Tab-separated table of C-alpha atoms in Angstrom:
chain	number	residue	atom	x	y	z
A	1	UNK	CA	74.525	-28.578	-73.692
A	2	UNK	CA	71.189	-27.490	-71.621
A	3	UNK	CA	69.702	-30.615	-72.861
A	4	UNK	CA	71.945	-32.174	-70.501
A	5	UNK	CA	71.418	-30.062	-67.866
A	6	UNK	CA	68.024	-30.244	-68.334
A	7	UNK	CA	68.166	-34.078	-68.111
A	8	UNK	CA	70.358	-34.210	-64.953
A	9	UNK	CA	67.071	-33.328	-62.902
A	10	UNK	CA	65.675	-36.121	-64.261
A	11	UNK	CA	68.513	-38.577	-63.638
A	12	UNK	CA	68.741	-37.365	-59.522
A	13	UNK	CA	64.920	-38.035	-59.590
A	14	UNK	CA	65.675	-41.536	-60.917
A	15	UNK	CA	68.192	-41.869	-58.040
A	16	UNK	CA	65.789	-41.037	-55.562
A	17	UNK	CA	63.241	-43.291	-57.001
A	18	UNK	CA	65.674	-46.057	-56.358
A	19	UNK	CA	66.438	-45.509	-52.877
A	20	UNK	CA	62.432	-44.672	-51.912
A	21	UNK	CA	61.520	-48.170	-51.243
A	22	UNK	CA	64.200	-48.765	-48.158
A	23	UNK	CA	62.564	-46.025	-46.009
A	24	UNK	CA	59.699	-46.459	-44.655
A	25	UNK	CA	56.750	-44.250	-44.205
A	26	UNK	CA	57.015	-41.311	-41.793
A	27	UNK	CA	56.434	-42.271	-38.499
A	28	UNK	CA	53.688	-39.507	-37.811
A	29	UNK	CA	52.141	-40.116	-41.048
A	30	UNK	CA	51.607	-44.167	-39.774
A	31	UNK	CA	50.113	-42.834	-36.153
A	32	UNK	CA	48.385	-39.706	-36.990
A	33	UNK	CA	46.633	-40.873	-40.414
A	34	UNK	CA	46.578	-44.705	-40.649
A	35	UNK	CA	46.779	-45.329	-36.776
A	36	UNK	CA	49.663	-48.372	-36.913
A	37	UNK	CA	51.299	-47.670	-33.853
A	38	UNK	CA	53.543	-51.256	-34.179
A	39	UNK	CA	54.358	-49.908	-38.008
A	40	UNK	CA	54.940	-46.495	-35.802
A	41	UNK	CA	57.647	-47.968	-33.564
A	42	UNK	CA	59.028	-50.122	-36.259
A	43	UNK	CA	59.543	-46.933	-38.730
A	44	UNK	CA	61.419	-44.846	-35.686
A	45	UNK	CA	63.381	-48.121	-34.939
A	46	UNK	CA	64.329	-48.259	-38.649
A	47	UNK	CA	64.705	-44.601	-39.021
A	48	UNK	CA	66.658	-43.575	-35.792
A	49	UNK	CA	68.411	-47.236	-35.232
A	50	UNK	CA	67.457	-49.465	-31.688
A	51	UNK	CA	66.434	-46.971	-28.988
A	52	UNK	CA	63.678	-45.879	-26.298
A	53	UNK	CA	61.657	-43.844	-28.291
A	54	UNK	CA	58.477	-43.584	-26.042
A	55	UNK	CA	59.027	-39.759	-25.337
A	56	UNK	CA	58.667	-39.165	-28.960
A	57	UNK	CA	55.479	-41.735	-29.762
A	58	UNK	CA	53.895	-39.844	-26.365
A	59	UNK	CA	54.378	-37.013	-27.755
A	60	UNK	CA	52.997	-38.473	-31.457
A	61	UNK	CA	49.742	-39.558	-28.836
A	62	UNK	CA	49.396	-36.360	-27.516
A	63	UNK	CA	49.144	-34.548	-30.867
A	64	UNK	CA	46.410	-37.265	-32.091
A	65	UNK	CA	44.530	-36.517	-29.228
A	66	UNK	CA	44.681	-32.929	-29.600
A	67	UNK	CA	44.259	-33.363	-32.973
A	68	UNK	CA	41.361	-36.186	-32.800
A	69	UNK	CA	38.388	-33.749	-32.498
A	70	UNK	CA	39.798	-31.103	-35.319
A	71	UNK	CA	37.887	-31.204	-38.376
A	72	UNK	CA	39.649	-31.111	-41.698
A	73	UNK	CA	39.511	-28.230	-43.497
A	74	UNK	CA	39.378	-27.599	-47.629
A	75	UNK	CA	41.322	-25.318	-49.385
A	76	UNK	CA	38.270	-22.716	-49.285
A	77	UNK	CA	38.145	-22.694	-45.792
A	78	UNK	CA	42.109	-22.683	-45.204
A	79	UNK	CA	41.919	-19.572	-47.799
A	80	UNK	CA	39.731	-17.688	-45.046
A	81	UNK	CA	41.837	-18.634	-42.299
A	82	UNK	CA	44.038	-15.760	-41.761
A	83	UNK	CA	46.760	-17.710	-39.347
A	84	UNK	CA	47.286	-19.627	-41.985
A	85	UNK	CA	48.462	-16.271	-44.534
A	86	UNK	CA	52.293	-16.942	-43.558
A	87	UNK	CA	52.764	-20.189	-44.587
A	88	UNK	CA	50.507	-19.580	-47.414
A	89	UNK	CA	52.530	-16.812	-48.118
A	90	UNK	CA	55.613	-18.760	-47.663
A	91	UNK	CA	54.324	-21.305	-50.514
A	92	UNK	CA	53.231	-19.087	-52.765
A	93	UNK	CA	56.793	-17.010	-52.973
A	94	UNK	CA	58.280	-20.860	-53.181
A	95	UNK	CA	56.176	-21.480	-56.373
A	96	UNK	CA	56.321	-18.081	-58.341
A	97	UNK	CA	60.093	-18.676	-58.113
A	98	UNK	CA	59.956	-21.744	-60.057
A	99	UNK	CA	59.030	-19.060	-62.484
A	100	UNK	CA	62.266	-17.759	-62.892
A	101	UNK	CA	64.182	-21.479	-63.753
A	102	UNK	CA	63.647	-20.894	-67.348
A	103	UNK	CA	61.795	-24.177	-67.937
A	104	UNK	CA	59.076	-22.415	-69.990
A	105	UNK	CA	62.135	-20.862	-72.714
A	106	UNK	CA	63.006	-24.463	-73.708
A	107	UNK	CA	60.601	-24.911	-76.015
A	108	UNK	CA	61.593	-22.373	-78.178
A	109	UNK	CA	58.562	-20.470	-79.327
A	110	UNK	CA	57.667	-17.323	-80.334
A	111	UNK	CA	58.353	-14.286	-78.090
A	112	UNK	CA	54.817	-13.067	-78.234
A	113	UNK	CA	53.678	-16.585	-76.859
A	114	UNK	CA	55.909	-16.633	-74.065
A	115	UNK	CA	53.564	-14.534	-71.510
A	116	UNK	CA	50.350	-17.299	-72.114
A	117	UNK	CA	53.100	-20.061	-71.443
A	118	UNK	CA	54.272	-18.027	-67.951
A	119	UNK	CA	50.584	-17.538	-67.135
A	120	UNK	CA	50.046	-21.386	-67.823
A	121	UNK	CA	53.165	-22.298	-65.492
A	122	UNK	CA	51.438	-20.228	-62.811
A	123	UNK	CA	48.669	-21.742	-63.329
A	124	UNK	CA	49.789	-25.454	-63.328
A	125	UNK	CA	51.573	-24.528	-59.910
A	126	UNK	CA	48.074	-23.535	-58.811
A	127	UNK	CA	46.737	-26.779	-60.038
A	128	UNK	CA	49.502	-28.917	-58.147
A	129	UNK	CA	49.174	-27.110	-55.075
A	130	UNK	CA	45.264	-27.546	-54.793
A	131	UNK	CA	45.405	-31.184	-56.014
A	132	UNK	CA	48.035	-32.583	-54.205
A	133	UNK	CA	46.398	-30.772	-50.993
A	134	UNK	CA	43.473	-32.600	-51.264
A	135	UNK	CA	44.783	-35.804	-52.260
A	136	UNK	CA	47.693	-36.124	-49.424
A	137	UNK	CA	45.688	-37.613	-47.041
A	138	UNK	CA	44.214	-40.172	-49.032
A	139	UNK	CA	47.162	-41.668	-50.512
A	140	UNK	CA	49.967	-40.610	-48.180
A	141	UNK	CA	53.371	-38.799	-49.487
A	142	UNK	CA	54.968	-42.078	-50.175
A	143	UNK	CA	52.817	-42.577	-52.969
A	144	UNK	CA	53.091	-39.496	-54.481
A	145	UNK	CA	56.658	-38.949	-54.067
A	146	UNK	CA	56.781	-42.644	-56.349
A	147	UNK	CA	54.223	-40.911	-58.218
A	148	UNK	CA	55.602	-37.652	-59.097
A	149	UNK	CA	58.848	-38.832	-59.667
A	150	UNK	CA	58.115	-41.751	-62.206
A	151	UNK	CA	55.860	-38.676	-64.213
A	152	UNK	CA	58.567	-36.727	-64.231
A	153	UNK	CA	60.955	-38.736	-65.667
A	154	UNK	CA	58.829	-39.886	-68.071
A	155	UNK	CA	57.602	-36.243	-69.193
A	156	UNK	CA	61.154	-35.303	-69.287
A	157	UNK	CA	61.843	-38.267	-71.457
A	158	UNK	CA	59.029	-36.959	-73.605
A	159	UNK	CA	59.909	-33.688	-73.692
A	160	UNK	CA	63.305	-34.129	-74.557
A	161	UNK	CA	61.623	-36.346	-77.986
A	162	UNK	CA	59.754	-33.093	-78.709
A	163	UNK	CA	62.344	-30.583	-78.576
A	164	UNK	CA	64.486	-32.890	-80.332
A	165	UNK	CA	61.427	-33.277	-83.205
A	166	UNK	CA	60.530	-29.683	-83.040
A	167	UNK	CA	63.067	-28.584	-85.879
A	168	UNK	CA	61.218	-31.150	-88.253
A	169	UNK	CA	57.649	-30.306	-86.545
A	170	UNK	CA	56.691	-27.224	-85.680
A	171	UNK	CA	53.559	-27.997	-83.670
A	172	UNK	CA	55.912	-30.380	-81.386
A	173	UNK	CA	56.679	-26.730	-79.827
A	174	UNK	CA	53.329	-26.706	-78.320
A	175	UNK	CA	53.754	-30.112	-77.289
A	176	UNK	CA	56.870	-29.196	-75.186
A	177	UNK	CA	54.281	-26.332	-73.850
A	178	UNK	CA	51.642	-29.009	-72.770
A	179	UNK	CA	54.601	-31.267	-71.774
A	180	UNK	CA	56.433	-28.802	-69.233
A	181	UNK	CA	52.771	-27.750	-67.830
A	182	UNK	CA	52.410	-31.625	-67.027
A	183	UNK	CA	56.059	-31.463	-65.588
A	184	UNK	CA	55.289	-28.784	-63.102
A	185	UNK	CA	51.973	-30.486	-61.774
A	186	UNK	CA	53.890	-33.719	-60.940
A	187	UNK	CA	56.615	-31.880	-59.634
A	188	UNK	CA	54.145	-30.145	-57.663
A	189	UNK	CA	52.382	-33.219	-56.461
A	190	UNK	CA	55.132	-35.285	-55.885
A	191	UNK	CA	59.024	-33.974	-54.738
């Protein structure tokens, strides 16, 4: 039955995919990045219900003016930061865990493989992490929550064909391989 199991994460991805479009974008994220302070106002209102929400928008002001002059940094340069090492710390404890949900031993392959296919987890982590950094800004998290999760379910609809074809073909077990690397970047990109 951990087909099943398997599949349930893709079925409360579905569910969230469903609800997504009756929230609206974060209210900081409309301010701070795409400066719509009416679509501001109008997310809190929708958010929070009818209210007097000027402390918090002043407060939203206050931050892009503080903000207004800081450059944006690049992942090199956030590397060198060193007040950044707790967070980055943080994050990187967060994503050698997913190491440990057994993802990788689904595809059933040999036990001498099974190192290169935890290396290539880590490394599709890495990938995810430095992509979806850079591309944040530019598209905003409500596309790549819509993003990530419509990948996932469709990788996980994929890789459930190519453990379920892997008895018959034996290369589908590389496929799974390829298939729960892909999993793990738009997991990383999007949820």
């Amino acid at each position: 039955m951990w087909n099943v199991l398997l599949s349930f994460s893709g079925l409360v991805a579905l569910i969230q995919l469903l609800f997504l479009p009756f929230f609206p974008e974060s209210p900081p994220y409309l301010l701070l990045q795409k400066g719509d302070k009416a679509g501001c106002l109008k997310a809190m209102k929708q958010l929070w219900g009818e209210g007097n929400y000027h402390t918090e928008f002043d407060d939203m002001m206050k931050e892009k003016a503080v903000t207004k002059g800081t450059k944006i940094m690049n992942v090199l340069e956030v590397l060198k930061e060193q007040s950044v090492y707790p967070q980055l710390t943080t994050m990187l404890l967060l994503l050698l865990s997913l190491q440990l949900c057994g993802l990788s031993a689904t595809a059933n392959l040999q036990e001498s493989i099974i190192p290169y296919v935890s290396l290539g987890v880590a490394i599709s982590e890495l990938i995810s992490v430095i992509f979806c950094s850079s591309i944040i800004d530019h598209f905003g998290r409500r596309m790549l929550l819509w993003g990530g999760y419509l990948l996932m379910a469709l990788i996980l609809v994929l890789l459930e064909t190519s453990l379920l074809l892997s008895d018959q073909f034996p290369w589908m077990r590389y496929c799974s391989v390829i298939l729960i690397f892909l999993f793990i970047i738009a997991y990383g990109i999007g949820p």
